[in-house]
Tab-separated table of C-alpha atoms in Angstrom:
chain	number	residue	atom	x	y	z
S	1	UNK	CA	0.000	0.000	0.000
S	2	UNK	CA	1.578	3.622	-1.152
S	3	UNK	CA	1.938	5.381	2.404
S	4	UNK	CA	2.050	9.464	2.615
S	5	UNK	CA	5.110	10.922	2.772
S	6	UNK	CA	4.520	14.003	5.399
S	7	UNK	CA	6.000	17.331	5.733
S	8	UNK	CA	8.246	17.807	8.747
S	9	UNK	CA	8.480	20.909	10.603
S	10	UNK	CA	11.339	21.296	8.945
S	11	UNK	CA	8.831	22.502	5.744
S	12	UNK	CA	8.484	25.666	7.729
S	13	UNK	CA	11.893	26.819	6.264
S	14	UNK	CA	10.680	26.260	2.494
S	15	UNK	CA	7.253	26.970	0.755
S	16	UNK	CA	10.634	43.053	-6.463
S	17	UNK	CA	12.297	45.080	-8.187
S	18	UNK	CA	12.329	42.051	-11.653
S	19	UNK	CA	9.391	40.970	-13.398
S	20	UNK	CA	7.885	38.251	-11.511
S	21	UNK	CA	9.228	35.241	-14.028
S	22	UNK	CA	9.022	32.119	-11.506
S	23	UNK	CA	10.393	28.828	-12.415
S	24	UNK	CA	12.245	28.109	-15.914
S	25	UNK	CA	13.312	24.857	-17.336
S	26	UNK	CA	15.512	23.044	-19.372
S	27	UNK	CA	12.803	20.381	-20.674
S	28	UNK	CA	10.320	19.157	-18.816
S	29	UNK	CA	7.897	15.286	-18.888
S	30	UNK	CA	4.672	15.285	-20.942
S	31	UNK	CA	1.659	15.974	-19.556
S	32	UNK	CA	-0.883	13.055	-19.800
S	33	UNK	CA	-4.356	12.991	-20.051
S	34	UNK	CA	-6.406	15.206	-17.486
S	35	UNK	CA	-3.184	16.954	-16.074
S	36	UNK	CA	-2.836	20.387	-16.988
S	37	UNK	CA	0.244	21.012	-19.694
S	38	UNK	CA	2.034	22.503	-17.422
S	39	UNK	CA	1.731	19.911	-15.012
S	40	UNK	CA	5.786	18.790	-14.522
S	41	UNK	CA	6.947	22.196	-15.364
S	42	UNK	CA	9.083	24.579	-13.280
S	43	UNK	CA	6.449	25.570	-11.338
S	44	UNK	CA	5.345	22.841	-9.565
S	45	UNK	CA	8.929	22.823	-7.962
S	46	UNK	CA	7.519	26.176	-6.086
S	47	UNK	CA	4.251	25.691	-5.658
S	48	UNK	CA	4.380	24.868	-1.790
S	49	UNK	CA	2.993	21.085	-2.854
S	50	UNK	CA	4.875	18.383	-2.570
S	51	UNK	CA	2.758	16.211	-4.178
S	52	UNK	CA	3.500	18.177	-7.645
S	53	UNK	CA	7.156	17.921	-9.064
S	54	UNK	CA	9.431	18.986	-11.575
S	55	UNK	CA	10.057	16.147	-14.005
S	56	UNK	CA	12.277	15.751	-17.157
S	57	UNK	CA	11.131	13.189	-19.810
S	58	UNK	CA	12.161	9.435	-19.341
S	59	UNK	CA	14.452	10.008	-22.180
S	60	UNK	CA	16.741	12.558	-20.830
S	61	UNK	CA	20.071	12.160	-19.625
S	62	UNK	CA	18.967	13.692	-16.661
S	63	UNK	CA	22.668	15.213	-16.212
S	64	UNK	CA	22.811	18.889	-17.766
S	65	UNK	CA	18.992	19.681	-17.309
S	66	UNK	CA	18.556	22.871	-14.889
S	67	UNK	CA	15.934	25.063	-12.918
S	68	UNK	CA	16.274	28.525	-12.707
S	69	UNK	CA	14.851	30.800	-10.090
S	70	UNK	CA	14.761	34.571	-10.814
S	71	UNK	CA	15.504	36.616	-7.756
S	72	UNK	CA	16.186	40.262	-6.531
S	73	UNK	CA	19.476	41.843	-6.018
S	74	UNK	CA	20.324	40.388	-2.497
S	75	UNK	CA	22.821	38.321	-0.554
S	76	UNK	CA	21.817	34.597	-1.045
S	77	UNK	CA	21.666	32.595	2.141
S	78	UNK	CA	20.020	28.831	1.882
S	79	UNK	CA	18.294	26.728	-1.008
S	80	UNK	CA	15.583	24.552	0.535
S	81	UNK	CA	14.853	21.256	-1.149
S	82	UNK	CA	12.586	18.085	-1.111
S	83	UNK	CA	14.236	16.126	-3.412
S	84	UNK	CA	12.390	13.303	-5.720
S	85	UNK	CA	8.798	13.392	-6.574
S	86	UNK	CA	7.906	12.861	-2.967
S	87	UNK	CA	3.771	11.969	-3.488
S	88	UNK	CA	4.512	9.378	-1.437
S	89	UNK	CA	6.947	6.387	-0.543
S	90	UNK	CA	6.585	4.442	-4.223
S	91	UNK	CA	7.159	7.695	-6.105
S	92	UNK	CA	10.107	8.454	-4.591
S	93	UNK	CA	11.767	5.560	-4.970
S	94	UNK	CA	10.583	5.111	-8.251
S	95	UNK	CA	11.944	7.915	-9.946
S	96	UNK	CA	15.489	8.880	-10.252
S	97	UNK	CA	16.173	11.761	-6.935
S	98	UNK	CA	19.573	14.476	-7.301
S	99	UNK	CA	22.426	14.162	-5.880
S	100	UNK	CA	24.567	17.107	-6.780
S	101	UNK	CA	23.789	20.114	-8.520
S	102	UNK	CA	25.892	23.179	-9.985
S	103	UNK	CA	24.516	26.441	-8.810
S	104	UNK	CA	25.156	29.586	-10.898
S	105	UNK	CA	24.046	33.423	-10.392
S	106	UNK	CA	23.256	34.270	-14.022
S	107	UNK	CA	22.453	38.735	-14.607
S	108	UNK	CA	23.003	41.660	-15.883
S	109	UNK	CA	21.675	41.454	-19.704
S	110	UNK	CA	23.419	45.084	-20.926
S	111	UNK	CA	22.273	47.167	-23.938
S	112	UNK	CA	24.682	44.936	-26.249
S	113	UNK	CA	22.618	41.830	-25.056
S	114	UNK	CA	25.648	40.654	-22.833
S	115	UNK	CA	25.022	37.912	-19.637
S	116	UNK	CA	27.324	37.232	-17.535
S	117	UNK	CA	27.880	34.614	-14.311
S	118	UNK	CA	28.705	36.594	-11.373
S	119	UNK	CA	28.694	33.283	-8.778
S	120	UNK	CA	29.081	29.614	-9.012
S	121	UNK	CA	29.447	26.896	-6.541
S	122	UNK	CA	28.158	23.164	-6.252
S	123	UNK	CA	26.051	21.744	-3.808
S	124	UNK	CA	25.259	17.609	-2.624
S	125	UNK	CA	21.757	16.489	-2.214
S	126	UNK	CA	21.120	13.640	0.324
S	127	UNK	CA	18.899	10.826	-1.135
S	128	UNK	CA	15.858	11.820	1.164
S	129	UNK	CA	12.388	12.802	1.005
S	130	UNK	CA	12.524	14.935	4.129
S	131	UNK	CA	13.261	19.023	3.475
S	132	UNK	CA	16.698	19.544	3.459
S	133	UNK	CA	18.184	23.433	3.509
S	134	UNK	CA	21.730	23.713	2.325
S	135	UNK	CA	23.454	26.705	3.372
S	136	UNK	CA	25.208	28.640	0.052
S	137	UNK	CA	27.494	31.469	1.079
S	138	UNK	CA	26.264	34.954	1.461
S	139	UNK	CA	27.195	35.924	-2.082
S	140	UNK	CA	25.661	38.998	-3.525
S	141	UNK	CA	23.973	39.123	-6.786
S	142	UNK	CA	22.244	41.898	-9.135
S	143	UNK	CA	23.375	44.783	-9.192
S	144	UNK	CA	22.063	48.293	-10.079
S	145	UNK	CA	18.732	47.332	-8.279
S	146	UNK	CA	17.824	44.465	-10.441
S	147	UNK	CA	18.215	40.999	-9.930
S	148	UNK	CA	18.797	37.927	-12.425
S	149	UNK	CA	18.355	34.134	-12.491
S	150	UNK	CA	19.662	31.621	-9.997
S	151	UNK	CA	20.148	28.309	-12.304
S	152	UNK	CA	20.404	24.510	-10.523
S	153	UNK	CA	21.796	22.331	-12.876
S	154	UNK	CA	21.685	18.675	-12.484
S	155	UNK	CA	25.485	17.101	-12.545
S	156	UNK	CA	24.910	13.666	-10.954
S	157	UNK	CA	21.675	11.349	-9.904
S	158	UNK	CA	20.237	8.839	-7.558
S	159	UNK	CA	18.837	5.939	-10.070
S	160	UNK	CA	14.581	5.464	-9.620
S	161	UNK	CA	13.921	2.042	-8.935
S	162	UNK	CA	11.370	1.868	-11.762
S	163	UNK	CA	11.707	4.986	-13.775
S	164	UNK	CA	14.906	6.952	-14.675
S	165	UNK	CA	13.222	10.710	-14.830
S	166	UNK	CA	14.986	12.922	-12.491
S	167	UNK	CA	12.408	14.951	-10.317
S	168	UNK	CA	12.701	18.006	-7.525
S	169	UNK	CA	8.937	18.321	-5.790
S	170	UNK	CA	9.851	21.302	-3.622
S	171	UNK	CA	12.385	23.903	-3.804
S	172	UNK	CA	12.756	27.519	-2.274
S	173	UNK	CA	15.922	30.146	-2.684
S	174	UNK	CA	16.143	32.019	1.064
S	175	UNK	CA	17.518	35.364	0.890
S	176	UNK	CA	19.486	36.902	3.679
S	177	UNK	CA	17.017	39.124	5.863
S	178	UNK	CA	16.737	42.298	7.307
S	179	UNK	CA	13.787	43.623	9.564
S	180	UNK	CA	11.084	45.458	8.325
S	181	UNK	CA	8.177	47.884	9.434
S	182	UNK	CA	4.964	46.759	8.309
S	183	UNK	CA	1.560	48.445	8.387
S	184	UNK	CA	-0.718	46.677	10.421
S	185	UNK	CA	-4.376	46.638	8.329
S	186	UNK	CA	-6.707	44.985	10.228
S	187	UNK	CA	-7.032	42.738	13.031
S	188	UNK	CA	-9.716	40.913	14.823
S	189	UNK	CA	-10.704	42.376	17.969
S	190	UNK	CA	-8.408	44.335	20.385
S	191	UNK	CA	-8.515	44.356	23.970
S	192	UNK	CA	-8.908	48.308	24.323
S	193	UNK	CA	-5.457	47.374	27.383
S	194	UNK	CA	-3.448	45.828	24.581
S	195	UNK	CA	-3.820	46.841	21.572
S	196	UNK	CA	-1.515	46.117	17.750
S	197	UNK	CA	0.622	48.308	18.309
S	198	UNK	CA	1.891	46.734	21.707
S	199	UNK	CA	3.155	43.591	19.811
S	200	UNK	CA	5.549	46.052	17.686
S	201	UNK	CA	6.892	47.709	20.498
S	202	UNK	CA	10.434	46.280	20.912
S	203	UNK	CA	8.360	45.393	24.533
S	204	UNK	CA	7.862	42.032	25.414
S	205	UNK	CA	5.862	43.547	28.977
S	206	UNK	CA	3.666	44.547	26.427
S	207	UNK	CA	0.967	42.507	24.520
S	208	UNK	CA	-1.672	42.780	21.537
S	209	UNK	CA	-4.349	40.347	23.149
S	210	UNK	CA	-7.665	39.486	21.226
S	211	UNK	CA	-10.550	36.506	21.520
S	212	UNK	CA	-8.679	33.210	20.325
S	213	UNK	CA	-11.305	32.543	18.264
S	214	UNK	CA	-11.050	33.540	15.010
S	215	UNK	CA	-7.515	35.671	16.143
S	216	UNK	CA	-6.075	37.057	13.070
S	217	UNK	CA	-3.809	40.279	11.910
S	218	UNK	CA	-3.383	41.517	8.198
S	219	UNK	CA	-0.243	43.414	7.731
S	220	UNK	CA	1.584	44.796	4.635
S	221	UNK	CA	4.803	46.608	3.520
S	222	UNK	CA	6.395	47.897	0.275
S	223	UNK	CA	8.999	45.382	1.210
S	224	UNK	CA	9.009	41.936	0.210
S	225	UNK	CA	8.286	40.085	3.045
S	226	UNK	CA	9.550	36.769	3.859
S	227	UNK	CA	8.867	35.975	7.285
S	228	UNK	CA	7.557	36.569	10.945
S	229	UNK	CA	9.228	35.779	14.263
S	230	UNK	CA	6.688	35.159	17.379
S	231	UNK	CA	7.180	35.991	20.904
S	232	UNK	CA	3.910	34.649	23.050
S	233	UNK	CA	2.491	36.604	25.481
S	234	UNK	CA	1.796	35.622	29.261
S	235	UNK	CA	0.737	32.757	30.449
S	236	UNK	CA	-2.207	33.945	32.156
S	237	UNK	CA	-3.603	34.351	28.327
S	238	UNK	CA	-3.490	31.791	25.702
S	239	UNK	CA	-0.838	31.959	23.298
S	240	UNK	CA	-0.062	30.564	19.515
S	241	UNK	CA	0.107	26.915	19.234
S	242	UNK	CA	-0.519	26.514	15.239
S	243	UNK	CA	-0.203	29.559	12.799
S	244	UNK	CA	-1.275	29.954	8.744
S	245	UNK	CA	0.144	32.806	6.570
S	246	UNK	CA	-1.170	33.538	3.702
S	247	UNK	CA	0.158	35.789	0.874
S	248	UNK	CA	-0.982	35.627	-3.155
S	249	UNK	CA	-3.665	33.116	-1.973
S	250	UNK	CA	-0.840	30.713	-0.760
S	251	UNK	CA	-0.785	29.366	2.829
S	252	UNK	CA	1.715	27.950	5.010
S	253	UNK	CA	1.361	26.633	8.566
S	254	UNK	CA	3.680	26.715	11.269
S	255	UNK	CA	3.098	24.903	14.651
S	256	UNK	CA	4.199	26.742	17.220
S	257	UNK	CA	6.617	25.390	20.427
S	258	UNK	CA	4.827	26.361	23.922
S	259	UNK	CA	8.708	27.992	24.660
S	260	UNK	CA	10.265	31.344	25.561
S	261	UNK	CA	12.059	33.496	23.055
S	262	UNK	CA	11.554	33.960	19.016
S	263	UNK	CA	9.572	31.632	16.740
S	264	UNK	CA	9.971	31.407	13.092
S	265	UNK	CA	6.846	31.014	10.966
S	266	UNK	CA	7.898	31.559	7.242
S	267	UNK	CA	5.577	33.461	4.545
S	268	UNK	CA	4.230	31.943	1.501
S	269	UNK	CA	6.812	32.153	-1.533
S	270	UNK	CA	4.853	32.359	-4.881
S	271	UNK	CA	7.465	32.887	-7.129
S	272	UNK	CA	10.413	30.343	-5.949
S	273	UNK	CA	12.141	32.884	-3.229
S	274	UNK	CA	11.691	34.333	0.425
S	275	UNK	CA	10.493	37.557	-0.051
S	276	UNK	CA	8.559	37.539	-3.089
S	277	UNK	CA	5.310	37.467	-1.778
S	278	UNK	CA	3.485	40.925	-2.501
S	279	UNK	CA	0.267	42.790	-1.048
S	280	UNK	CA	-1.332	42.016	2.437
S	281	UNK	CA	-0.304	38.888	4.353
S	282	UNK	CA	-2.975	37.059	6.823
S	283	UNK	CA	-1.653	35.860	10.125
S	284	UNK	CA	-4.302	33.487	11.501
S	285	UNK	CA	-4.192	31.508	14.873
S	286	UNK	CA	-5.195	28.433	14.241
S	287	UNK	CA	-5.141	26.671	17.702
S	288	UNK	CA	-3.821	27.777	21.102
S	289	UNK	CA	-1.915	26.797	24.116
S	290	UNK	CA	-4.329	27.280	27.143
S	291	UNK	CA	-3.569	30.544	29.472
S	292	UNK	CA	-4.059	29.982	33.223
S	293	UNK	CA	-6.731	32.484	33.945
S	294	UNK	CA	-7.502	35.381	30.845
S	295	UNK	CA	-8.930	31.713	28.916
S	296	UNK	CA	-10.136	32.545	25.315
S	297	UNK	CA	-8.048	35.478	24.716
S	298	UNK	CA	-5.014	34.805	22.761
S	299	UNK	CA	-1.666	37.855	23.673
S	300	UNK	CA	1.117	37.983	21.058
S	301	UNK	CA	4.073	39.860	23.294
S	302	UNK	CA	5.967	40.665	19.724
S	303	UNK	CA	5.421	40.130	16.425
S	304	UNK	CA	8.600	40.823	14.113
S	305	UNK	CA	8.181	40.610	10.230
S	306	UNK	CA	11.429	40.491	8.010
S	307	UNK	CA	12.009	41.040	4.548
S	308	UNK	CA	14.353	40.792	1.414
S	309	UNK	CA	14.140	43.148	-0.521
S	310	UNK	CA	12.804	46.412	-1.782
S	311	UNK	CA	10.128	45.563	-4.736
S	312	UNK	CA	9.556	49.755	-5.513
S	313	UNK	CA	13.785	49.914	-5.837
C-alpha cells in the first residue's frame, strides 16, 4: 500500500524590483491525459505542494537539465529542497532523486545583449524525502537594483527504482534578511489594554491580546516580506500553538513550540524565493496553548516581520 510521505516541521523553512518570471526549465515530462500542460513544469517545484514535481522526460540524460529561479538583487543565504517526486513512498523511490547540482548566479543582460555569471558553486543532495536546507554562502547578486536568475543544474543522480526521470517536488531560494516595518491593516478584535501596536513595540511587557477565536492580523509593507518571528504573550492568556500565513492566496502553517524566546513562521513564496510574496499577508491563529486564567483570549508579546528586498527599488 503507497503510504504518505509528510511534511516535517522542517517545511516551515521552504514553501521586487524584476518581473515576476518564476520557475524556468531546461525540458520538462509530458503531460498526460487530465493533467494540466504545465503539469511537470518549473512551477510545480515552487508551488508549496509536494505532491507536484518537476520532471524531465524518461528520455533525458537527466545530467545537464537545470531550474532557474529569478531573484532580486540580495545576498543569497540557503536553497531549501525536497528532493524526488515525494507523493509518497513508491514515487520516490521510483523515480530517479539528485544528488549534486551546480549552482550559478546568471544577470546583468546590458544594452549589447551581454550575460554574464557573477557566482558559481556546487552543492550535494542527500537521497531523502525529508526538506533539506543547504546553506550557500552569502554571495551577492544583481546589481544596479535588479536581480537575475539563480540556475540549478543537475550534474549527478540517484537511479529510480522503476523509472529513470529525475524529479525536484519542492524547492525555495532564502535570501538573507533584514527587519522590516509593516503596516498593520486589520485585526480581529483588540482588547482596548493591549492593543496592535503593543506587539511592535520592541516590549515584550507589552501585549496585543484578542478573543482566540477567530484571532487574526493583516499586515503589509512595500517590502518583500519573507517571514515573521513570534514571541507569546503571558501565560495567564493563551498563546499561539498553530499559525497559517497567507500571501498571493498561498498558505503555510507553522506549529508553534509552547517555549520562551523567538519563533519562526515563514511566509508563503509564490514565485520560488523568500520575499517575493506581494500585497497584504494574513496571520491566523489556528489553535492555542491554554492561558491559566484570561482563557479565550489569545496575547502575542511581539510580532517581528522580516524582509528581502525592496520591490519599488
Amino acid at each position: 500500500m503507497k503510504k504518505a510521505i509528510a511534511l516535517t516541521a522542517a517545511a516551515a523553512v521552504l514553501l521586487p524590483a524584476l518581473a515576476f518570471g518564476g520557475a524556468k526549465v531546461s525540458s520538462q515530462k509530458n503531460a498526460a491525459r487530465g493533467q494540466t500542460e504545465n503539469f511537470w513544469g518549473g512551477n510545480s517545484a515552487i508551488d508549496g505542494n509536494p505532491e507536484t514535481a518537476w520532471m524531465v522526460p524518461g528520455d533525458s540524460e537527466n545530467v545537464g537539465e537545470y531550474i532557474q529561479i529569478e531573484v532580486p538583487q540580495g545576498k543569497l543565504d540557503k536553497i531549501a529542497f525536497q528532493n524526488g517526486w515525494v507523493k509518497d513512498e513508491e514515487t520516490f523511490s521510483d523515480y530517479a532523486r539528485v544528488k549534486k547540482m551546480k549552482v550559478e548566479f546568471v544577470c546583468c543582460t546590458s544594452s549589447m545583449g551581454d550575460v554574464k555569471t557573477t557566482f558559481t558553486t556546487h552543492i550535494d543532495l542527500a537521497d531523502t524525502a525529508d526538506v533539506q536546507v543547504v546553506d550557500i554562502e552569502n554571495a551577492e547578486v544583481g546589481e544596479n537594483g535588479f536581480g537575475g536568475w539563480l540556475k540549478l543544474s543537475i550534474v549527478e543522480v540517484y537511479e529510480g527504482r522503476d523509472f529513470p526521470s529525475v524529479a525536484i517536488s519542492e524547492l525555495a531560494v532564502h535570501m538573507e534578511e533584514y527587519d522590516a516595518v509593516p503596516t498593520i491593516d486589520s485585526s480581529s478584535e483588540e482588547d482596548p489594554e493591549h492593543i496592535t501596536m503593543d506587539m511592535m513595540d520592541d516590549n515584550a511587557k507589552s501585549f496585543f491580546a484578542t478573543p482566540s477565536e477567530g484571532a487574526f492580523v493583516e499586515f503589509s509593507s512595500i517590502l518583500g516580506l519573507s517571514s515573521v518571528r513570534i514571541v507569546h504573550g503571558p501565560k495567564t492568556h493563551d498563546r499561539v500553538k498553530k499559525v497559517k500565513l497567507t500571501a498571493n492566496n498561498k498558505s503555510v502553517v507553522t506549529e508553534i513550540p509552547d517555549e520562551k524566546g523567538e519563533h519562526l513562521a515563514m511566509i508563503p513564496t509564490p514565485f520560488g524565493y523568500t520575499g517575493s510574496a506581494f500585497g497584504p499577508v494574513k496571520m491566523e491563529v489556528l489553535e492555542v496553548y491554554e492561558g491559566t486564567s484570561a482563557k479565550g483570549s489569545v496575547a502575542i508579546a511581539e510580532l517581528k516581520v522580516k524582509a528581502t528586498n525592496n520591490p519599488g527599488f
